[in-house]
Each structure stands twice: as C-alpha cells, then as structure tokens.
CSV table of C-alpha atoms in Angstrom, one decimal:
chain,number,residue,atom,x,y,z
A,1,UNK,CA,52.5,9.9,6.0
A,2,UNK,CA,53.9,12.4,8.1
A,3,UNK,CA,52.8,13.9,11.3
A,4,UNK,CA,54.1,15.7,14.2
A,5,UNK,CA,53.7,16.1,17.5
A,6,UNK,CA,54.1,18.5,20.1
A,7,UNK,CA,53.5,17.5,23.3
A,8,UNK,CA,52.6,20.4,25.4
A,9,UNK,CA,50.1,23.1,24.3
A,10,UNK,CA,51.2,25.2,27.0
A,11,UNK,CA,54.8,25.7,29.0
A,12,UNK,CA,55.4,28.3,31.8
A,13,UNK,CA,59.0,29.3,32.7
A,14,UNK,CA,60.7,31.7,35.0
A,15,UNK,CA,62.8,34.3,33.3
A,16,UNK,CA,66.4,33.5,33.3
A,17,UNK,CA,65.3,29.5,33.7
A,18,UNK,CA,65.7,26.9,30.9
A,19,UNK,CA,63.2,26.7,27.9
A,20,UNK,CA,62.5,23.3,26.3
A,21,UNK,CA,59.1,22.6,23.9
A,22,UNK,CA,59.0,19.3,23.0
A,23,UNK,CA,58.6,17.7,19.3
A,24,UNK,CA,57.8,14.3,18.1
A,25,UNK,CA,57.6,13.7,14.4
A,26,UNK,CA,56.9,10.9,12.1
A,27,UNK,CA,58.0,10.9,8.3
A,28,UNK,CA,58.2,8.2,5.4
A,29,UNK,CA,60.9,9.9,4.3
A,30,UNK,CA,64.2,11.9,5.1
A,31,UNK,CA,62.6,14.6,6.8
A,32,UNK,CA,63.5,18.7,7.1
A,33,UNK,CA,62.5,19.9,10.3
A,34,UNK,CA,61.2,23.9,11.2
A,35,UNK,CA,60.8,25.2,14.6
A,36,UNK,CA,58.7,28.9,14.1
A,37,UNK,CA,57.8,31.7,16.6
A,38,UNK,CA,54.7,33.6,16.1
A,39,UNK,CA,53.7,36.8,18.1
A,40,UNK,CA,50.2,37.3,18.4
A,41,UNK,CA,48.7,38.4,15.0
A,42,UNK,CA,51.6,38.4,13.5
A,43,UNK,CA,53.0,35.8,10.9
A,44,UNK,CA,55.7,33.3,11.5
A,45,UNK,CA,59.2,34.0,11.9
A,46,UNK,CA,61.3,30.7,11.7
A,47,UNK,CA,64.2,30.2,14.5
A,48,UNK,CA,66.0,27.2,12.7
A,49,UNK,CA,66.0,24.4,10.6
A,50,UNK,CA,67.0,20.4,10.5
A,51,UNK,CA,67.6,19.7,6.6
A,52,UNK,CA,70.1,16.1,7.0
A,53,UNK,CA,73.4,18.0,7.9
A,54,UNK,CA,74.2,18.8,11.8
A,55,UNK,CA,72.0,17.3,14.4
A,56,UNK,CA,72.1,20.2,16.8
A,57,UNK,CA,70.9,23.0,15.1
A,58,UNK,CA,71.3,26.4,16.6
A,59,UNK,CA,69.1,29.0,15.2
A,60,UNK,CA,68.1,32.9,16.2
A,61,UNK,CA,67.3,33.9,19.9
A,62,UNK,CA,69.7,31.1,21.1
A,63,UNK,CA,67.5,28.8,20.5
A,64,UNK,CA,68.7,25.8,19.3
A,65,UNK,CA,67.4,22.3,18.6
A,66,UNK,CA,68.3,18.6,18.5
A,67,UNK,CA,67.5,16.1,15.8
A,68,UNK,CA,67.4,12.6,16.8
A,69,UNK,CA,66.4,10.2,14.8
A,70,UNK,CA,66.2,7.0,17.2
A,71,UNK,CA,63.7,9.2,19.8
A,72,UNK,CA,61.7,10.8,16.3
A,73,UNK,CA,62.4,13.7,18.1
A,74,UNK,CA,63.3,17.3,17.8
A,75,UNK,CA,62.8,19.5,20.7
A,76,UNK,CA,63.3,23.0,20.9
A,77,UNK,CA,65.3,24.5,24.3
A,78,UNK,CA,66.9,27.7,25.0
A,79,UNK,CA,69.4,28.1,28.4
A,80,UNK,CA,67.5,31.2,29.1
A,81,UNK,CA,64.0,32.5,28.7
A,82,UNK,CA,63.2,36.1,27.9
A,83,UNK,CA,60.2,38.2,28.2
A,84,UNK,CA,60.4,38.4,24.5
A,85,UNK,CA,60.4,34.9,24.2
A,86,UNK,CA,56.7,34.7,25.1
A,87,UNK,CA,54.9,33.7,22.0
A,88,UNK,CA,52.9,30.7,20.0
A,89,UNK,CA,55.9,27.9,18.7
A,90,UNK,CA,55.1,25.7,16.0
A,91,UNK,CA,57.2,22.3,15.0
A,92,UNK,CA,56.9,21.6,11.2
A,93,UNK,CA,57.8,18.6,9.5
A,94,UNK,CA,58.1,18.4,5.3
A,95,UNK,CA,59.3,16.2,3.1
A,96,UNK,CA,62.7,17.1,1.4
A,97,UNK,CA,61.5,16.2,-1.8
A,98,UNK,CA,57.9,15.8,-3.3
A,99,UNK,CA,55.8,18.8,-2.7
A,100,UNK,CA,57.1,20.3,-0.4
A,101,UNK,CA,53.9,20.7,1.7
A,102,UNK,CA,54.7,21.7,5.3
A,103,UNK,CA,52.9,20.2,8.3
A,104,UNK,CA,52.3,22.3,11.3
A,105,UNK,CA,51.8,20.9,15.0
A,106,UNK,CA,49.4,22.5,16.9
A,107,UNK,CA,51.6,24.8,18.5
A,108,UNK,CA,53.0,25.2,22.4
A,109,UNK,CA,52.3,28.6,23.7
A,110,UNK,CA,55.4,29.7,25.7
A,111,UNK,CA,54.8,31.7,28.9
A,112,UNK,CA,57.3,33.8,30.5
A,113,UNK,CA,57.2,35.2,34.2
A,114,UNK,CA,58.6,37.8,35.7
B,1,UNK,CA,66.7,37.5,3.3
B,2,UNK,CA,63.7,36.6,1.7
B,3,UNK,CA,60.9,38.7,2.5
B,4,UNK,CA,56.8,37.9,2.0
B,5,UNK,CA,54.8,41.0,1.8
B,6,UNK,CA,51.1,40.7,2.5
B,7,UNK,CA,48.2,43.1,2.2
B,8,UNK,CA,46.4,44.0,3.9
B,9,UNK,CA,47.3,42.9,7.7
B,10,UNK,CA,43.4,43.7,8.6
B,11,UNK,CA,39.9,43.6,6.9
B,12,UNK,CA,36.5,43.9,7.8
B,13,UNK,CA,33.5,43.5,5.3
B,14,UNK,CA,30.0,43.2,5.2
B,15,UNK,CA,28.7,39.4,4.7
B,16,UNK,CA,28.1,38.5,1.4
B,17,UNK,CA,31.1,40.7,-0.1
B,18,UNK,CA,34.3,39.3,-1.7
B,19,UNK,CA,37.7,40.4,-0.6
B,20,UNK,CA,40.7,39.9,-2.0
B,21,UNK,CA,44.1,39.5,-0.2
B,22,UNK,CA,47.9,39.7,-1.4
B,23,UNK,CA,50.7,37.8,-1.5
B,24,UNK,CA,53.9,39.3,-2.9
B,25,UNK,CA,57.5,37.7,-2.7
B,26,UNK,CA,59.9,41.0,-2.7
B,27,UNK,CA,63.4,39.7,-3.4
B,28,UNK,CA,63.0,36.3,-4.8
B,29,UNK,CA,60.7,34.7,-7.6
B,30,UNK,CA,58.3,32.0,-6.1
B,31,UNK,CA,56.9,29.7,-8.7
B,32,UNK,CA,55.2,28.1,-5.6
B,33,UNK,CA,53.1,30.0,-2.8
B,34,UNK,CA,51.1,28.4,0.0
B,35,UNK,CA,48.0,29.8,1.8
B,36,UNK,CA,47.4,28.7,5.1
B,37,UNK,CA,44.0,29.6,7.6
B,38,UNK,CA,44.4,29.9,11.2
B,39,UNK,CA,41.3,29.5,13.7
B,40,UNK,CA,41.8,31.5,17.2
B,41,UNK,CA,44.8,29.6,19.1
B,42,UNK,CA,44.9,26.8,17.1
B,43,UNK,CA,47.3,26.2,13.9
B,44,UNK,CA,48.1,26.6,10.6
B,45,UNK,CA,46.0,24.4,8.7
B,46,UNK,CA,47.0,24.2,4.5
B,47,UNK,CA,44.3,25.7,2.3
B,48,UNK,CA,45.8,25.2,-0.5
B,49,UNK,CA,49.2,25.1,-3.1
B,50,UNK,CA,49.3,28.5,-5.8
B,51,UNK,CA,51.5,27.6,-8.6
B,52,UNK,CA,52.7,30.2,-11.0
B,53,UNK,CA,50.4,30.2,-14.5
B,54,UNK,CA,48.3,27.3,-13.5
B,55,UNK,CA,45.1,26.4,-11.4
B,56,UNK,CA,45.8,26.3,-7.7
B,57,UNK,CA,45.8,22.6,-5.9
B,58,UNK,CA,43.4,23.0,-3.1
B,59,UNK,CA,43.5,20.6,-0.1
B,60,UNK,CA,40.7,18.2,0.8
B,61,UNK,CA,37.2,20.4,1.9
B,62,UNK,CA,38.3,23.6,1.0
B,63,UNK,CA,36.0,25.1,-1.4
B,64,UNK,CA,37.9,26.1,-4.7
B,65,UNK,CA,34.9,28.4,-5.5
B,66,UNK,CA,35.0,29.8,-2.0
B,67,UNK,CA,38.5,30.8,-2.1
B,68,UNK,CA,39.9,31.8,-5.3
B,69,UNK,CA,43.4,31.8,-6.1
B,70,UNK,CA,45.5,33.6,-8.7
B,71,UNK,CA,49.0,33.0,-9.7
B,72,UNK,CA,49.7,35.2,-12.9
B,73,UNK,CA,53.2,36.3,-12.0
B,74,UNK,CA,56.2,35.1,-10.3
B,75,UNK,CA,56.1,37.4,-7.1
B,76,UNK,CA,51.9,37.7,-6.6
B,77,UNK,CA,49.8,35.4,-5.6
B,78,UNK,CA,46.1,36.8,-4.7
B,79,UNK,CA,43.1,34.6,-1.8
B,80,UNK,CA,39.8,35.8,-3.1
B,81,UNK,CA,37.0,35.2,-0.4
B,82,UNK,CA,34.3,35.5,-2.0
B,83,UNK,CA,30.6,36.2,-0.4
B,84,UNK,CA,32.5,36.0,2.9
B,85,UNK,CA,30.5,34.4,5.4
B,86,UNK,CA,31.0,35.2,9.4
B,87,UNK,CA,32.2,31.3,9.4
B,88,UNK,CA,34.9,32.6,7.0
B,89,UNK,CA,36.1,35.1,9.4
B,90,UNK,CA,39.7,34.1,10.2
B,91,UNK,CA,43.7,34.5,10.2
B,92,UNK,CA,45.2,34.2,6.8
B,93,UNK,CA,48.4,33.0,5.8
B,94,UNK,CA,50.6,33.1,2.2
B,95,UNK,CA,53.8,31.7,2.5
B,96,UNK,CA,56.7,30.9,-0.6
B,97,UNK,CA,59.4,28.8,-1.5
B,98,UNK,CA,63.1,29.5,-1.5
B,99,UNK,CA,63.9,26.8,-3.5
B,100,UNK,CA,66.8,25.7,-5.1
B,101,UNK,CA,70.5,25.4,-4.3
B,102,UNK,CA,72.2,23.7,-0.8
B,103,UNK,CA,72.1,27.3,1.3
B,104,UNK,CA,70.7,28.4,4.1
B,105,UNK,CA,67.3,29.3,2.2
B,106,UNK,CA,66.8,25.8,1.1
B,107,UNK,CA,63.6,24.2,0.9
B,108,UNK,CA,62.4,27.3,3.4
B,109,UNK,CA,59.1,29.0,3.8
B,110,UNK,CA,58.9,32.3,4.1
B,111,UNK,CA,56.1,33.7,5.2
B,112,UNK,CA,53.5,37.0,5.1
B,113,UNK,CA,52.8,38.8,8.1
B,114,UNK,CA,48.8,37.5,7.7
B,115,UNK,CA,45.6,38.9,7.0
B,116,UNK,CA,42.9,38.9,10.0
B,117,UNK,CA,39.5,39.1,8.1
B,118,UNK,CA,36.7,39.8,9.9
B,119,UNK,CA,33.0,39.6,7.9
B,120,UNK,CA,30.2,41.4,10.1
C-alpha cells in the first residue's frame, strides 16, 4: 500500500534563509513522486516531479527535490525563501502503473517572515 | 501546458438544493478525471475516479447518490451535490490525466482552480 508522510504540518523561515519540508513515502511499487503548492483557495499548482529518471529533481520557484530511495525520502528545499513562497505544500505519492490514484500528505504550511 | 478549467470557483445555496460543478480539460482530452474534497486546512482527500462514457468509481464512504458524477465527453466532467447539506459544505477539487508518452506531462495531474461550496 502506499502512504506518505510529511513530517511537519507547519515550518517558519526567515526570508532569504533555506527552505526544507520534509517527505517520507512508502510504496509497493516503483513510485512517481509530486511535490504541489497551493495558495489559499486556490487549486494546486505542482513545482516538480520524481518519475524513475534523475534523483535530484529541480522544479519551478527553485525548488528542487531529492529522491532517495534507501531513506524512503523525498524532501522538498529551496536555498532561499520568498514572501511568495508562503503557502500549503503537499507531497503526493502514485503508482506509475495501475490506477493512477494519487495520495496526498497532509500538507506543511510554509511560513515566511519578514 | 495543460490547463483544468473549473466553474464555478464559489457557490452558495440554500440546504436541500443540488448544485452542480464543472470540470473541463482545455487543451488535452482526459479519458480519466479525479475529484478530490478538501476540509478547512487539512488535505485533499479522493472522492472519487470519473471515467469517460462509464459510471464513476467512488472511493470507500462517499455516497454515489450524494455526489453524482458525469463523464459524457472527453474534456467535461460534472460533481452534482445533490440536497446539499451544511456538512457538505466544503473545497472541491477536479483534476485530469496527461497520460501517455515519456514527456514532461507524463502520468501528471493537472488540476482545477476548486469550487468552495457553501450550503446555508
């Protein structure tokens, strides 16, 4: 079965001061891997994916992300917060074949201070 | 890029009213469309799978006749609430497949911009 994990529900950073939401999944199979942002009431914009080819994945924003398969990891970091970057970030794990369902963690919500 | 449309962003009706929300995929054809519910800060929670000229597959304790689904066409897929409840009050969420092929849009979601209902 899969699952994921993320590990903080909230994270407060400094503008101009590393990012890094943390991601734990767990999959029976060969898994693809979403990080996606979502302002408030707004739907979800997704900053990069993990589908079995590079294990650093750099997405939009300069975010980026690192598959590693001996930790079951896949944490999310950027070198630099933004005000912009404030927002809800979901880790998603799905199968890459089957149905395609997607699973959602339950979301870190990013704080950014002035 | 692929681009989910969804309509409307906000509705508010009377309890015991249906309401019907949108799904369109603009630029693509999505044989498979997903609608998600979200509570107040928590996450997306799968309602259930659309698929394209056949009966929706609805996840375990979501009511089928609560939520209606429609799939007649390859770019719409409609949520019917129907006799919305104030418990049904939430954020929804359609979302479609890129499928196909080894590109960046690969096994991808895409998804609407949400529909806050609100039932008085």
């Amino acid at each position: 079965a899969q699952s994921v994990t993320q590990l903080d529900s909230h994270v407060s950073v400094s503008e101009g001061t590393p990012v890094l939401l943390r991601c734990n999944y767990s999959s029976s199979y060969s898994p693809s891997l979403f990080w996606y942002v979502q302002h408030p009431n707004k739907g979800l914009q997704l900053l990069l994916k993990y589908t079995s080819a590079a294990t650093l994945v750099k997405g939009i924003n300069g975010f980026e992300a690192e598959f590693k398969k001996s930790e079951t990891s896949f944490h999310l970091t950027k070198p630099s917060a933004h005000m912009s970057d404030a927002a809800e970030y979901f880790c998603v794990v799905s199968a890459t074949s089957g149905t395609y369902k997607y699973i959602f963690g339950t979301g870190t919500r990013l704080k950014v201070l002035a | 890029g692929a681009v989910v449309s969804q309509h409307p962003s906000r509705v508010i009706c009377k309890s015991g009213t249906s309401v019907k929300i949108e799904c369109r995929s603009l630029d693509f054809q999505a044989t498979t469309m997903f609608w998600y519910r979200q509570f107040p800060k928590q996450s997306l929670m799968l309602m259930a799978t659309s698929n394209e000229g056949s009966k929706a597959t609805y996840e375990q304790g979501v009511e089928k006749d609560k939520f209606l689904i429609n799939h007649a066409s390859l770019t719409l897929s409609t949520l019917t609430v129907t006799s919305a409840h104030p418990e049904d009050s939430s954020f929804y969420i359609c979302s479609a497949r890129v499928s196909g092929g080894q590109g960046s849009g690969a096994n991808v979601l895409t998804f609407g911009a949400g529909s806050r209902l609100t039932v008085l």
